[in-house]
Short mmCIF file of N, CA, C and O in Angstrom, two decimals:
data_model
loop_
_atom_site.label_atom_id
_atom_site.label_comp_id
_atom_site.label_asym_id
_atom_site.label_seq_id
_atom_site.Cartn_x
_atom_site.Cartn_y
_atom_site.Cartn_z
N UNK A 1 0.85 -1.17 0.00
CA UNK A 1 0.00 0.00 0.00
C UNK A 1 0.89 1.23 0.00
O UNK A 1 1.87 1.30 0.73
N UNK A 2 0.56 2.21 -0.81
CA UNK A 2 1.36 3.42 -0.88
C UNK A 2 0.82 4.45 0.10
O UNK A 2 -0.37 4.48 0.39
N UNK A 3 1.70 5.28 0.58
CA UNK A 3 1.29 6.33 1.51
C UNK A 3 0.73 7.51 0.72
O UNK A 3 1.23 7.84 -0.35
N UNK A 4 -0.30 8.11 1.22
CA UNK A 4 -0.89 9.27 0.58
C UNK A 4 -0.05 10.50 0.93
O UNK A 4 0.33 10.70 2.06
N UNK A 5 0.29 11.34 -0.06
CA UNK A 5 1.09 12.52 0.23
C UNK A 5 0.37 13.44 1.20
O UNK A 5 -0.85 13.58 1.14
N UNK A 6 1.10 14.06 2.10
CA UNK A 6 0.48 14.96 3.06
C UNK A 6 0.28 16.33 2.43
O UNK A 6 1.02 16.74 1.54
N UNK A 7 -0.73 17.02 2.88
CA UNK A 7 -1.04 18.34 2.35
C UNK A 7 -1.77 19.12 3.42
O UNK A 7 -2.52 18.57 4.21
N UNK A 8 -1.57 20.43 3.45
CA UNK A 8 -2.32 21.28 4.37
C UNK A 8 -3.63 21.72 3.74
O UNK A 8 -4.47 22.29 4.40
N UNK A 9 -3.83 21.43 2.47
CA UNK A 9 -5.06 21.79 1.76
C UNK A 9 -6.15 20.78 2.08
O UNK A 9 -6.02 19.61 1.73
N UNK A 10 -7.25 21.19 2.74
CA UNK A 10 -8.30 20.23 3.09
C UNK A 10 -9.05 19.69 1.87
O UNK A 10 -9.70 18.67 1.95
N UNK A 11 -8.97 20.35 0.74
CA UNK A 11 -9.62 19.87 -0.47
C UNK A 11 -8.54 19.50 -1.47
O UNK A 11 -8.37 20.10 -2.50
N UNK A 12 -7.78 18.48 -1.14
CA UNK A 12 -6.66 18.05 -1.98
C UNK A 12 -7.17 17.68 -3.36
O UNK A 12 -8.15 16.97 -3.51
N UNK A 13 -6.51 18.17 -4.36
CA UNK A 13 -6.90 17.87 -5.73
C UNK A 13 -7.57 19.05 -6.40
O UNK A 13 -7.58 19.16 -7.61
N UNK A 14 -8.15 19.97 -5.62
CA UNK A 14 -8.82 21.11 -6.21
C UNK A 14 -7.83 22.04 -6.90
O UNK A 14 -8.06 22.50 -8.00
N UNK A 15 -6.73 22.33 -6.24
CA UNK A 15 -5.73 23.19 -6.87
C UNK A 15 -4.33 22.58 -6.84
O UNK A 15 -3.38 23.18 -7.27
N UNK A 16 -4.21 21.35 -6.35
CA UNK A 16 -2.93 20.67 -6.25
C UNK A 16 -3.14 19.21 -6.64
O UNK A 16 -3.22 18.32 -5.80
N UNK A 17 -3.27 18.92 -7.94
CA UNK A 17 -3.56 17.54 -8.35
C UNK A 17 -2.47 16.56 -7.97
O UNK A 17 -1.30 16.90 -7.95
N UNK A 18 -2.88 15.36 -7.64
CA UNK A 18 -1.94 14.30 -7.33
C UNK A 18 -1.22 13.92 -8.61
O UNK A 18 -1.84 13.75 -9.66
N UNK A 19 0.11 13.77 -8.58
CA UNK A 19 0.85 13.46 -9.81
C UNK A 19 0.46 12.12 -10.43
O UNK A 19 0.66 11.91 -11.62
N UNK A 20 -0.11 11.21 -9.65
CA UNK A 20 -0.50 9.90 -10.18
C UNK A 20 -1.99 9.83 -10.49
O UNK A 20 -2.53 8.78 -10.79
N UNK A 21 -2.70 10.96 -10.40
CA UNK A 21 -4.11 11.00 -10.74
C UNK A 21 -5.05 10.40 -9.70
O UNK A 21 -6.20 10.14 -9.98
N UNK A 22 -4.55 10.19 -8.48
CA UNK A 22 -5.40 9.61 -7.43
C UNK A 22 -6.30 10.66 -6.82
O UNK A 22 -5.98 11.84 -6.79
N UNK A 23 -7.42 10.21 -6.31
CA UNK A 23 -8.35 11.08 -5.63
C UNK A 23 -8.88 10.35 -4.41
O UNK A 23 -9.38 9.22 -4.53
N UNK A 24 -8.74 10.94 -3.25
CA UNK A 24 -9.23 10.35 -2.01
C UNK A 24 -10.51 11.07 -1.63
O UNK A 24 -10.54 12.30 -1.59
N UNK A 25 -11.57 10.32 -1.42
CA UNK A 25 -12.83 10.93 -1.01
C UNK A 25 -13.29 10.33 0.30
O UNK A 25 -12.99 9.19 0.62
N UNK A 26 -14.01 11.11 1.04
CA UNK A 26 -14.67 10.63 2.25
C UNK A 26 -16.09 11.17 2.21
O UNK A 26 -16.36 12.20 1.60
N UNK A 27 -16.98 10.47 2.81
CA UNK A 27 -18.37 10.91 2.83
C UNK A 27 -19.25 9.86 3.45
O UNK A 27 -18.77 8.83 3.92
N UNK A 28 -20.51 10.09 3.40
CA UNK A 28 -21.47 9.18 3.99
C UNK A 28 -21.79 8.01 3.08
O UNK A 28 -21.28 7.90 1.96
N UNK A 29 -22.66 7.15 3.56
CA UNK A 29 -23.01 5.93 2.83
C UNK A 29 -23.67 6.24 1.49
O UNK A 29 -23.40 5.57 0.49
N UNK A 30 -24.52 7.26 1.42
CA UNK A 30 -25.18 7.60 0.15
C UNK A 30 -24.17 8.03 -0.90
O UNK A 30 -24.26 7.63 -2.07
N UNK A 31 -23.21 8.84 -0.51
CA UNK A 31 -22.17 9.29 -1.44
C UNK A 31 -21.34 8.10 -1.91
O UNK A 31 -21.08 7.93 -3.10
N UNK A 32 -20.93 7.26 -0.98
CA UNK A 32 -20.13 6.08 -1.33
C UNK A 32 -20.90 5.14 -2.26
O UNK A 32 -20.36 4.64 -3.24
N UNK A 33 -22.19 4.91 -1.97
CA UNK A 33 -23.01 4.05 -2.83
C UNK A 33 -23.07 4.57 -4.26
O UNK A 33 -23.02 3.81 -5.21
N UNK A 34 -23.19 5.89 -4.42
CA UNK A 34 -23.27 6.44 -5.77
C UNK A 34 -21.97 6.23 -6.54
O UNK A 34 -21.99 5.93 -7.73
N UNK A 35 -20.83 6.36 -5.88
CA UNK A 35 -19.54 6.11 -6.54
C UNK A 35 -19.38 4.64 -6.91
O UNK A 35 -18.92 4.31 -8.00
N UNK A 36 -19.77 3.75 -6.00
CA UNK A 36 -19.67 2.30 -6.25
C UNK A 36 -20.56 1.91 -7.41
O UNK A 36 -20.16 1.18 -8.31
N UNK A 37 -21.79 2.42 -7.43
CA UNK A 37 -22.75 2.06 -8.48
C UNK A 37 -22.26 2.49 -9.87
O UNK A 37 -22.57 1.83 -10.86
N UNK A 38 -21.47 3.56 -9.93
CA UNK A 38 -20.97 4.05 -11.20
C UNK A 38 -19.61 3.44 -11.57
O UNK A 38 -19.03 3.80 -12.59
N UNK A 39 -19.10 2.54 -10.73
CA UNK A 39 -17.83 1.89 -11.02
C UNK A 39 -16.63 2.81 -10.87
O UNK A 39 -15.60 2.62 -11.51
N UNK A 40 -16.74 3.82 -10.01
CA UNK A 40 -15.67 4.80 -9.85
C UNK A 40 -14.70 4.50 -8.71
O UNK A 40 -13.78 5.27 -8.48
N UNK A 41 -14.90 3.39 -8.03
CA UNK A 41 -14.04 3.05 -6.89
C UNK A 41 -13.07 1.96 -7.29
O UNK A 41 -13.48 0.91 -7.79
N UNK A 42 -11.78 2.22 -7.11
CA UNK A 42 -10.79 1.20 -7.44
C UNK A 42 -10.16 0.57 -6.20
O UNK A 42 -9.37 -0.35 -6.30
N UNK A 43 -10.52 1.09 -5.02
CA UNK A 43 -10.00 0.51 -3.77
C UNK A 43 -10.96 0.84 -2.64
O UNK A 43 -11.43 1.97 -2.53
N UNK A 44 -11.26 -0.15 -1.82
CA UNK A 44 -12.10 0.04 -0.65
C UNK A 44 -11.24 -0.13 0.59
O UNK A 44 -10.58 -1.15 0.75
N UNK A 45 -11.22 0.86 1.46
CA UNK A 45 -10.52 0.77 2.74
C UNK A 45 -11.60 0.72 3.82
O UNK A 45 -12.28 1.72 4.07
N UNK A 46 -11.78 -0.44 4.41
CA UNK A 46 -12.84 -0.64 5.39
C UNK A 46 -12.25 -0.89 6.77
O UNK A 46 -11.28 -1.63 6.92
N UNK A 47 -12.82 -0.27 7.76
CA UNK A 47 -12.44 -0.53 9.14
C UNK A 47 -13.62 -1.24 9.79
O UNK A 47 -14.72 -0.69 9.89
N UNK A 48 -13.41 -2.48 10.17
CA UNK A 48 -14.46 -3.32 10.73
C UNK A 48 -14.30 -3.36 12.25
O UNK A 48 -13.25 -3.76 12.75
N UNK A 49 -15.33 -2.91 12.94
CA UNK A 49 -15.33 -2.94 14.40
C UNK A 49 -16.24 -4.07 14.86
O UNK A 49 -17.29 -4.31 14.25
N UNK A 50 -15.87 -4.78 15.92
CA UNK A 50 -16.65 -5.94 16.37
C UNK A 50 -17.90 -5.54 17.15
O UNK A 50 -18.01 -5.77 18.34
N UNK A 51 -18.85 -4.90 16.43
CA UNK A 51 -20.09 -4.48 17.06
C UNK A 51 -21.23 -4.89 16.14
O UNK A 51 -21.21 -4.60 14.95
N UNK A 52 -22.22 -5.57 16.68
CA UNK A 52 -23.40 -5.96 15.90
C UNK A 52 -24.49 -4.91 16.13
O UNK A 52 -24.90 -4.66 17.26
N UNK A 53 -24.92 -4.29 15.05
CA UNK A 53 -25.95 -3.26 15.13
C UNK A 53 -27.24 -3.79 14.53
O UNK A 53 -27.24 -4.60 13.61
N UNK A 54 -28.34 -3.30 15.03
CA UNK A 54 -29.62 -3.73 14.47
C UNK A 54 -30.02 -2.89 13.26
O UNK A 54 -30.95 -3.24 12.55
N UNK A 55 -29.33 -1.80 13.02
CA UNK A 55 -29.62 -0.92 11.91
C UNK A 55 -28.31 -0.44 11.30
O UNK A 55 -27.26 -0.50 11.90
N UNK A 56 -28.41 0.07 10.10
CA UNK A 56 -27.24 0.62 9.45
C UNK A 56 -27.53 0.88 7.98
O UNK A 56 -28.55 0.45 7.45
N UNK A 57 -26.64 1.58 7.34
CA UNK A 57 -26.79 1.89 5.93
C UNK A 57 -25.89 0.97 5.11
O UNK A 57 -24.68 0.94 5.32
N UNK A 58 -26.47 0.22 4.18
CA UNK A 58 -25.66 -0.69 3.36
C UNK A 58 -24.80 0.10 2.36
O UNK A 58 -25.24 1.10 1.80
N UNK A 59 -23.59 -0.37 2.16
CA UNK A 59 -22.66 0.30 1.25
C UNK A 59 -22.86 -0.15 -0.19
O UNK A 59 -22.67 0.62 -1.11
N UNK A 60 -23.27 -1.38 -0.41
CA UNK A 60 -23.31 -1.95 -1.75
C UNK A 60 -24.73 -2.18 -2.27
O UNK A 60 -24.93 -2.96 -3.19
N UNK A 61 -25.72 -1.49 -1.75
CA UNK A 61 -27.11 -1.75 -2.14
C UNK A 61 -27.46 -1.26 -3.54
O UNK A 61 -28.47 -1.66 -4.09
N UNK A 62 -26.65 -0.42 -4.16
CA UNK A 62 -26.96 0.13 -5.48
C UNK A 62 -26.35 -0.68 -6.62
O UNK A 62 -26.46 -0.30 -7.79
N UNK A 63 -25.67 -1.79 -6.33
CA UNK A 63 -25.04 -2.58 -7.39
C UNK A 63 -26.09 -3.30 -8.24
O UNK A 63 -27.04 -3.87 -7.71
N UNK A 64 -25.89 -3.27 -9.55
CA UNK A 64 -26.78 -3.98 -10.46
C UNK A 64 -26.52 -5.49 -10.41
O UNK A 64 -27.41 -6.28 -10.67
N UNK A 65 -25.28 -5.88 -10.07
CA UNK A 65 -24.89 -7.28 -9.99
C UNK A 65 -23.85 -7.42 -8.89
O UNK A 65 -23.20 -6.44 -8.52
N UNK A 66 -23.65 -8.62 -8.35
CA UNK A 66 -22.61 -8.81 -7.33
C UNK A 66 -21.23 -8.38 -7.84
O UNK A 66 -20.93 -8.52 -9.02
N UNK A 67 -20.44 -7.83 -6.94
CA UNK A 67 -19.08 -7.39 -7.27
C UNK A 67 -18.09 -8.24 -6.49
O UNK A 67 -18.14 -8.28 -5.26
N UNK A 68 -17.22 -8.94 -7.20
CA UNK A 68 -16.18 -9.72 -6.53
C UNK A 68 -15.06 -8.79 -6.10
O UNK A 68 -14.65 -7.91 -6.85
N UNK A 69 -14.58 -8.98 -4.87
CA UNK A 69 -13.50 -8.16 -4.34
C UNK A 69 -12.32 -9.04 -3.99
O UNK A 69 -12.49 -10.20 -3.58
N UNK A 70 -11.12 -8.48 -4.12
CA UNK A 70 -9.89 -9.19 -3.76
C UNK A 70 -9.26 -8.48 -2.57
O UNK A 70 -9.05 -7.26 -2.62
N UNK A 71 -8.96 -9.23 -1.52
CA UNK A 71 -8.31 -8.67 -0.35
C UNK A 71 -6.86 -8.34 -0.69
O UNK A 71 -6.11 -9.20 -1.14
N UNK A 72 -6.48 -7.08 -0.50
CA UNK A 72 -5.12 -6.63 -0.78
C UNK A 72 -4.28 -6.67 0.49
O UNK A 72 -3.13 -7.11 0.48
N UNK A 73 -4.86 -6.22 1.60
CA UNK A 73 -4.14 -6.26 2.87
C UNK A 73 -5.13 -6.16 4.02
O UNK A 73 -6.27 -5.74 3.83
N UNK A 74 -4.67 -6.57 5.18
CA UNK A 74 -5.48 -6.42 6.39
C UNK A 74 -4.56 -6.24 7.58
O UNK A 74 -3.41 -6.70 7.56
N UNK A 75 -5.06 -5.55 8.59
CA UNK A 75 -4.28 -5.32 9.80
C UNK A 75 -5.24 -5.32 10.98
O UNK A 75 -6.24 -4.61 10.98
N UNK A 76 -4.92 -6.14 11.97
CA UNK A 76 -5.72 -6.19 13.19
C UNK A 76 -5.18 -5.18 14.20
O UNK A 76 -3.96 -4.99 14.30
N UNK A 77 -6.07 -4.55 14.93
CA UNK A 77 -5.70 -3.56 15.95
C UNK A 77 -6.12 -4.06 17.32
O UNK A 77 -7.03 -4.89 17.43
N UNK A 78 -5.49 -3.55 18.38
CA UNK A 78 -5.94 -3.91 19.73
C UNK A 78 -7.42 -3.55 19.89
O UNK A 78 -7.86 -2.52 19.40
N UNK A 79 -8.17 -4.41 20.54
CA UNK A 79 -9.60 -4.18 20.69
C UNK A 79 -10.42 -4.87 19.62
O UNK A 79 -11.62 -4.72 19.55
N UNK A 80 -9.77 -5.61 18.72
CA UNK A 80 -10.41 -6.46 17.71
C UNK A 80 -10.85 -5.76 16.43
O UNK A 80 -11.41 -6.39 15.56
N UNK A 81 -10.63 -4.45 16.27
CA UNK A 81 -10.94 -3.80 15.01
C UNK A 81 -9.95 -4.28 13.94
O UNK A 81 -8.79 -4.57 14.25
N UNK A 82 -10.42 -4.37 12.70
CA UNK A 82 -9.57 -4.84 11.59
C UNK A 82 -9.71 -3.88 10.42
O UNK A 82 -10.83 -3.57 10.00
N UNK A 83 -8.59 -3.39 9.92
CA UNK A 83 -8.58 -2.57 8.71
C UNK A 83 -8.34 -3.51 7.53
O UNK A 83 -7.44 -4.34 7.56
N UNK A 84 -9.18 -3.38 6.51
CA UNK A 84 -9.08 -4.24 5.33
C UNK A 84 -9.09 -3.38 4.07
O UNK A 84 -9.91 -2.47 3.95
N UNK A 85 -8.18 -3.69 3.14
CA UNK A 85 -8.11 -3.01 1.86
C UNK A 85 -8.50 -4.02 0.78
O UNK A 85 -7.94 -5.09 0.71
N UNK A 86 -9.49 -3.66 -0.03
CA UNK A 86 -9.98 -4.52 -1.12
C UNK A 86 -9.90 -3.77 -2.44
O UNK A 86 -10.03 -2.54 -2.47
N UNK A 87 -9.72 -4.51 -3.52
CA UNK A 87 -9.83 -3.98 -4.87
C UNK A 87 -10.86 -4.84 -5.62
O UNK A 87 -11.00 -6.02 -5.33
N UNK A 88 -11.57 -4.24 -6.58
CA UNK A 88 -12.45 -5.08 -7.39
C UNK A 88 -11.63 -6.17 -8.09
O UNK A 88 -10.54 -5.91 -8.58
N UNK A 89 -12.15 -7.39 -8.09
CA UNK A 89 -11.42 -8.52 -8.68
C UNK A 89 -11.50 -8.47 -10.20
O UNK A 89 -12.37 -7.91 -10.78
#
């Protein structure tokens, strides 16, 4: 996994494009679902916490068909949380 360049600009990419054309986005489940549905995501970085909730917003509900993912890396943290990086297979 490559490290993301640091920047003091909170809207990285607006006036300082990444030399490799990468774009990092953050947002809510609705925003993420729209990017996934359009095939605009090339890497998923998920942090899984060991908590079972009775409610939540699905991330992949807008897919027209199942999407196979390949695990690129994972790291366990104290307290049982696990960071997982996936790419579309």
